[in-house]
Amino acid sequence: MNKLVIVESPTKAKTISKFLGSDFTVESSLGHVRDLPKSKMGIDIEGGTFEPEYIIPKLKTQHVKKLKDLAKKSSEIIFASDEDREGEAISWHLAQVLGIKPEQAKRIVFHEITKQAIEEALKNPRQIDQKLVDAQQTRRILDRLVGYELSPLLWKKVARGLSAGRVQSVAVRLVVEREREIQKFISDEYWSLSGIFYSPEKTEQIFTANLHAIDKKKINKLDLKSKNQIDKILADLENKTFSITKIENKETKRTPPPPFTTSSLQQTANNIFGYSAKQTMRLAQQLYEGIEIGTEGQVGLITYMRTDSLNLSDKFIQEANQHIKNTWGDKYTLSAPRRYKNKSKGAQEAHEAIRPTNANRTPDSLKNYLTPQQLKIYTIIWKRALATQMTVARLNKVSMDIVTGKYLFRANGQSMIFPGWLTLYPNNIKEEMLPELKENDIVNCQELKPEQHFTEPPARYSDATLVKTLEEYGIGRPSTYAPTIATIEERKYVERDTNKKLKPTDIAFVVNDLLVEHFPQIVDYAFTAQIEKNLDEIAEGTKNWQPIIATFYRPFHDLIEQKNEELSKKDTLKMRELGIDPKTKKPVYARIGRFGAFVQLGSKDDAEKPRFASLQKDQSVETITLDQALTLLTLPRILGQDEEGFDIKANIGRFGPYIQVDKKYYSLKEQDPYTITLAEAQEVIRAGKEKQANKEIKIFPNSNIQILNGRYGIYITDGQKNAKIPKDKIPEELTLAECEELIKAAPEKKKRTFRKKKT
């Protein structure tokens, strides 16, 4: 009988099966085979045990049956899911489903999918680690408790379809608070002054120096605040003689950065390539699980990509050392391995950093086997890991002080003494050579260049900076960064601006303010980090999971019930008063409603009903002004009447701006509904009618059947079914009876089906 090895994904199964002989069957579990039910809480709250109730989802029942059948035919079952808490839980669930006691289960782990690593893992199986399983279950239970109790409150008090989460709500808070910093920011003017110098006696090489100090006081960013200050300095410096008072040469060393962890890989890929955290992890997963490489077959190219460890295996260090020696020579190799220590909170989940599985497998050797995106990710991983075992880079840094009177200008330059690891990053160091001059040499000033600047507001979060901030606070772990950002984007709490930065939506402000005011613990950074610490301690076996959940849940549940009673929708969807309309003397508000953000003229207590207008895409309840709101409220605009006396209106609807005449609508492609003239609207109507006329090939009176010119050619329709016209028929000559026969013979329209989202 074969031995059955169960992993998570089909790709991983395919790669591993290539390394094992005919004695093994490798099958995928397709992720988790059990989960909490969707229809109910699924946690024993009343009994106080908080034990989860797991079910096999309908989509997994057939696959679980297949795994059970394979298990019955196998002499041994080996669980080989990923090495983190999530992977441990997958193995535990599989053991439960297959009727194997966790302490009797054979569990193997490996950091890379290579023949050597798999064979070594099979020689050293262990039991399922219940501590890691408990930590994963605790996270899942806490997230279920928060989501299932807090989300319904948001539905009642804000809007349907919203969700809250233990980590996602904190991420939203960070994005919202950053946006408010940006909104409150007031820019300051400041100036800088640089000079272009040269020595006519010794060299014609020009170089730039920046005004560094006045009266021996170093100039800070905001010291020069106005053009008047600059003009005074320029007047003082007119026709002055400059001399070099100090030249300083200093050798500096640059050490390579540590190998990649999940966080640093996501940050670097985002900064260099603009990849989202989700995209980076998808590409890294592909490299980890295996790529078909020429004669080698299916090969895992990198180690496990969900890790916060900075360790590198001795095997890789030896390989890297030999590769460096063979490629660049002895001067680039280290006498002893370089090791890195992790400073991040709770770093312990995995045992090795992200690195290539083979130091000799260069990016150039993989160009024909990887997609451009995969190659980019592999290249930065390979370079970063290899650089850690290369000698330091040595640079000569030069500073030159140029003085006249009370003014000191400083020029800085640098040159490479020895590149070391920077050989892998030739574009990272720019050599700036200063001319060979001596102290007391006289230099001429060719030009003084003042430059005006303005302080800039803090930047919106990118994937990289948000991951970095979450990590600094100790919120989340390697496996949670990408899903957290993806979730808040899918839930419409954030959207991407033109630079792919994370911008909060109006609903994000409302939900965040509600949580901060009424559920501060849920979005408190220190509290969320403490939960993560508790999970780590459960994984270490120093804490039990039930007391941690009980301590959190009881007060949280009581607060939910209290706020359900106290809060009204009016309290949570607070209206922002923008001012008074000068024409009607009525107040104008901005607020969130069932269908999004809008402005409102007047209140429900007025004799006249209030008027409403939706906000445009680039507008926000937080920042919209009274003038902008009044402009929105000018719609619908009546521009005039047509020949039949119907009003010609300009408006904006669900599908964008349009012109309306009676019950007919004409889309506006380029014109602005707020400024379009009657003549322009009439031209839009004329073009629309002409287009419609060209579309209608033949209309049959007193019948729904028409012959139309559509996107894919001429066809017959009765409004319900469409029929093709035979090639031997002329459309204009078809009779109503012929069209009816063709419609009757046409196949029924296929019903659209919607695939359920995987959870």
PDB file of N, CA and C in Angstrom, residues 576-580 588-590 599 615 619-633:
ATOM      1  N   ARG A 576     -23.083  66.656   8.566  1.00  0.00           N
ATOM      2  CA  ARG A 576     -22.125  67.763   8.682  1.00  0.00           C
ATOM      3  C   ARG A 576     -22.765  68.997   8.061  1.00  0.00           C
ATOM      4  N   GLU A 577     -23.014  70.023   8.877  1.00  0.00           N
ATOM      5  CA  GLU A 577     -23.637  71.242   8.363  1.00  0.00           C
ATOM      6  C   GLU A 577     -22.577  72.084   7.667  1.00  0.00           C
ATOM      7  N   LEU A 578     -22.863  72.421   6.398  1.00  0.00           N
ATOM      8  CA  LEU A 578     -21.884  73.156   5.596  1.00  0.00           C
ATOM      9  C   LEU A 578     -22.121  74.654   5.616  1.00  0.00           C
ATOM     10  N   GLY A 579     -23.349  75.061   5.913  1.00  0.00           N
ATOM     11  CA  GLY A 579     -23.672  76.489   5.921  1.00  0.00           C
ATOM     12  C   GLY A 579     -25.101  76.715   5.464  1.00  0.00           C
ATOM     13  N   ILE A 580     -25.416  77.963   5.117  1.00  0.00           N
ATOM     14  CA  ILE A 580     -26.770  78.343   4.703  1.00  0.00           C
ATOM     15  C   ILE A 580     -26.772  78.720   3.235  1.00  0.00           C
ATOM     16  N   VAL A 588     -27.556  73.617   4.588  1.00  0.00           N
ATOM     17  CA  VAL A 588     -27.053  72.605   3.660  1.00  0.00           C
ATOM     18  C   VAL A 588     -26.189  71.626   4.454  1.00  0.00           C
ATOM     19  N   TYR A 589     -26.458  70.337   4.269  1.00  0.00           N
ATOM     20  CA  TYR A 589     -25.751  69.294   5.014  1.00  0.00           C
ATOM     21  C   TYR A 589     -25.033  68.343   4.054  1.00  0.00           C
ATOM     22  N   ALA A 590     -24.018  67.688   4.576  1.00  0.00           N
ATOM     23  CA  ALA A 590     -23.389  66.558   3.879  1.00  0.00           C
ATOM     24  C   ALA A 590     -23.521  65.352   4.791  1.00  0.00           C
ATOM     25  N   VAL A 599     -25.428  65.418  -0.501  1.00  0.00           N
ATOM     26  CA  VAL A 599     -25.693  66.690   0.179  1.00  0.00           C
ATOM     27  C   VAL A 599     -27.195  66.913   0.213  1.00  0.00           C
ATOM     28  N   LEU A 615     -22.766  63.024  -4.090  1.00  0.00           N
ATOM     29  CA  LEU A 615     -21.417  63.555  -4.250  1.00  0.00           C
ATOM     30  C   LEU A 615     -20.755  62.936  -5.467  1.00  0.00           C
ATOM     31  N   GLN A 619     -15.221  63.608  -4.449  1.00  0.00           N
ATOM     32  CA  GLN A 619     -15.644  64.439  -3.322  1.00  0.00           C
ATOM     33  C   GLN A 619     -15.886  63.585  -2.081  1.00  0.00           C
ATOM     34  N   SER A 620     -15.773  64.221  -0.913  1.00  0.00           N
ATOM     35  CA  SER A 620     -15.927  63.510   0.349  1.00  0.00           C
ATOM     36  C   SER A 620     -16.775  64.335   1.306  1.00  0.00           C
ATOM     37  N   VAL A 621     -17.563  63.645   2.136  1.00  0.00           N
ATOM     38  CA  VAL A 621     -18.358  64.312   3.173  1.00  0.00           C
ATOM     39  C   VAL A 621     -17.460  65.119   4.096  1.00  0.00           C
ATOM     40  N   GLU A 622     -16.246  64.613   4.322  1.00  0.00           N
ATOM     41  CA  GLU A 622     -15.306  65.253   5.241  1.00  0.00           C
ATOM     42  C   GLU A 622     -14.810  66.601   4.742  1.00  0.00           C
ATOM     43  N   THR A 623     -14.714  66.772   3.426  1.00  0.00           N
ATOM     44  CA  THR A 623     -14.035  67.964   2.901  1.00  0.00           C
ATOM     45  C   THR A 623     -14.881  68.829   1.981  1.00  0.00           C
ATOM     46  N   ILE A 624     -16.052  68.390   1.572  1.00  0.00           N
ATOM     47  CA  ILE A 624     -16.853  69.169   0.629  1.00  0.00           C
ATOM     48  C   ILE A 624     -17.220  70.523   1.229  1.00  0.00           C
ATOM     49  N   THR A 625     -17.187  71.563   0.409  1.00  0.00           N
ATOM     50  CA  THR A 625     -17.492  72.924   0.871  1.00  0.00           C
ATOM     51  C   THR A 625     -18.933  73.294   0.531  1.00  0.00           C
ATOM     52  N   LEU A 626     -19.391  74.401   1.093  1.00  0.00           N
ATOM     53  CA  LEU A 626     -20.749  74.876   0.823  1.00  0.00           C
ATOM     54  C   LEU A 626     -20.921  75.185  -0.661  1.00  0.00           C
ATOM     55  N   ASP A 627     -19.940  75.863  -1.265  1.00  0.00           N
ATOM     56  CA  ASP A 627     -20.047  76.217  -2.686  1.00  0.00           C
ATOM     57  C   ASP A 627     -20.138  74.968  -3.556  1.00  0.00           C
ATOM     58  N   GLN A 628     -19.340  73.957  -3.234  1.00  0.00           N
ATOM     59  CA  GLN A 628     -19.381  72.713  -4.008  1.00  0.00           C
ATOM     60  C   GLN A 628     -20.740  72.027  -3.856  1.00  0.00           C
ATOM     61  N   ALA A 629     -21.274  72.058  -2.644  1.00  0.00           N
ATOM     62  CA  ALA A 629     -22.579  71.438  -2.395  1.00  0.00           C
ATOM     63  C   ALA A 629     -23.682  72.160  -3.165  1.00  0.00           C
ATOM     64  N   LEU A 630     -23.630  73.494  -3.189  1.00  0.00           N
ATOM     65  CA  LEU A 630     -24.651  74.268  -3.900  1.00  0.00           C
ATOM     66  C   LEU A 630     -24.580  73.996  -5.405  1.00  0.00           C
ATOM     67  N   THR A 631     -23.368  73.782  -5.906  1.00  0.00           N
ATOM     68  CA  THR A 631     -23.223  73.431  -7.324  1.00  0.00           C
ATOM     69  C   THR A 631     -23.888  72.088  -7.602  1.00  0.00           C
ATOM     70  N   LEU A 632     -23.671  71.101  -6.719  1.00  0.00           N
ATOM     71  CA  LEU A 632     -24.301  69.791  -6.885  1.00  0.00           C
ATOM     72  C   LEU A 632     -25.819  69.913  -6.884  1.00  0.00           C
ATOM     73  N   LEU A 633     -26.330  70.803  -6.057  1.00  0.00           N
ATOM     74  CA  LEU A 633     -27.788  70.939  -5.904  1.00  0.00           C
ATOM     75  C   LEU A 633     -28.450  71.679  -7.059  1.00  0.00           C
TER      76      LEU A 633
END
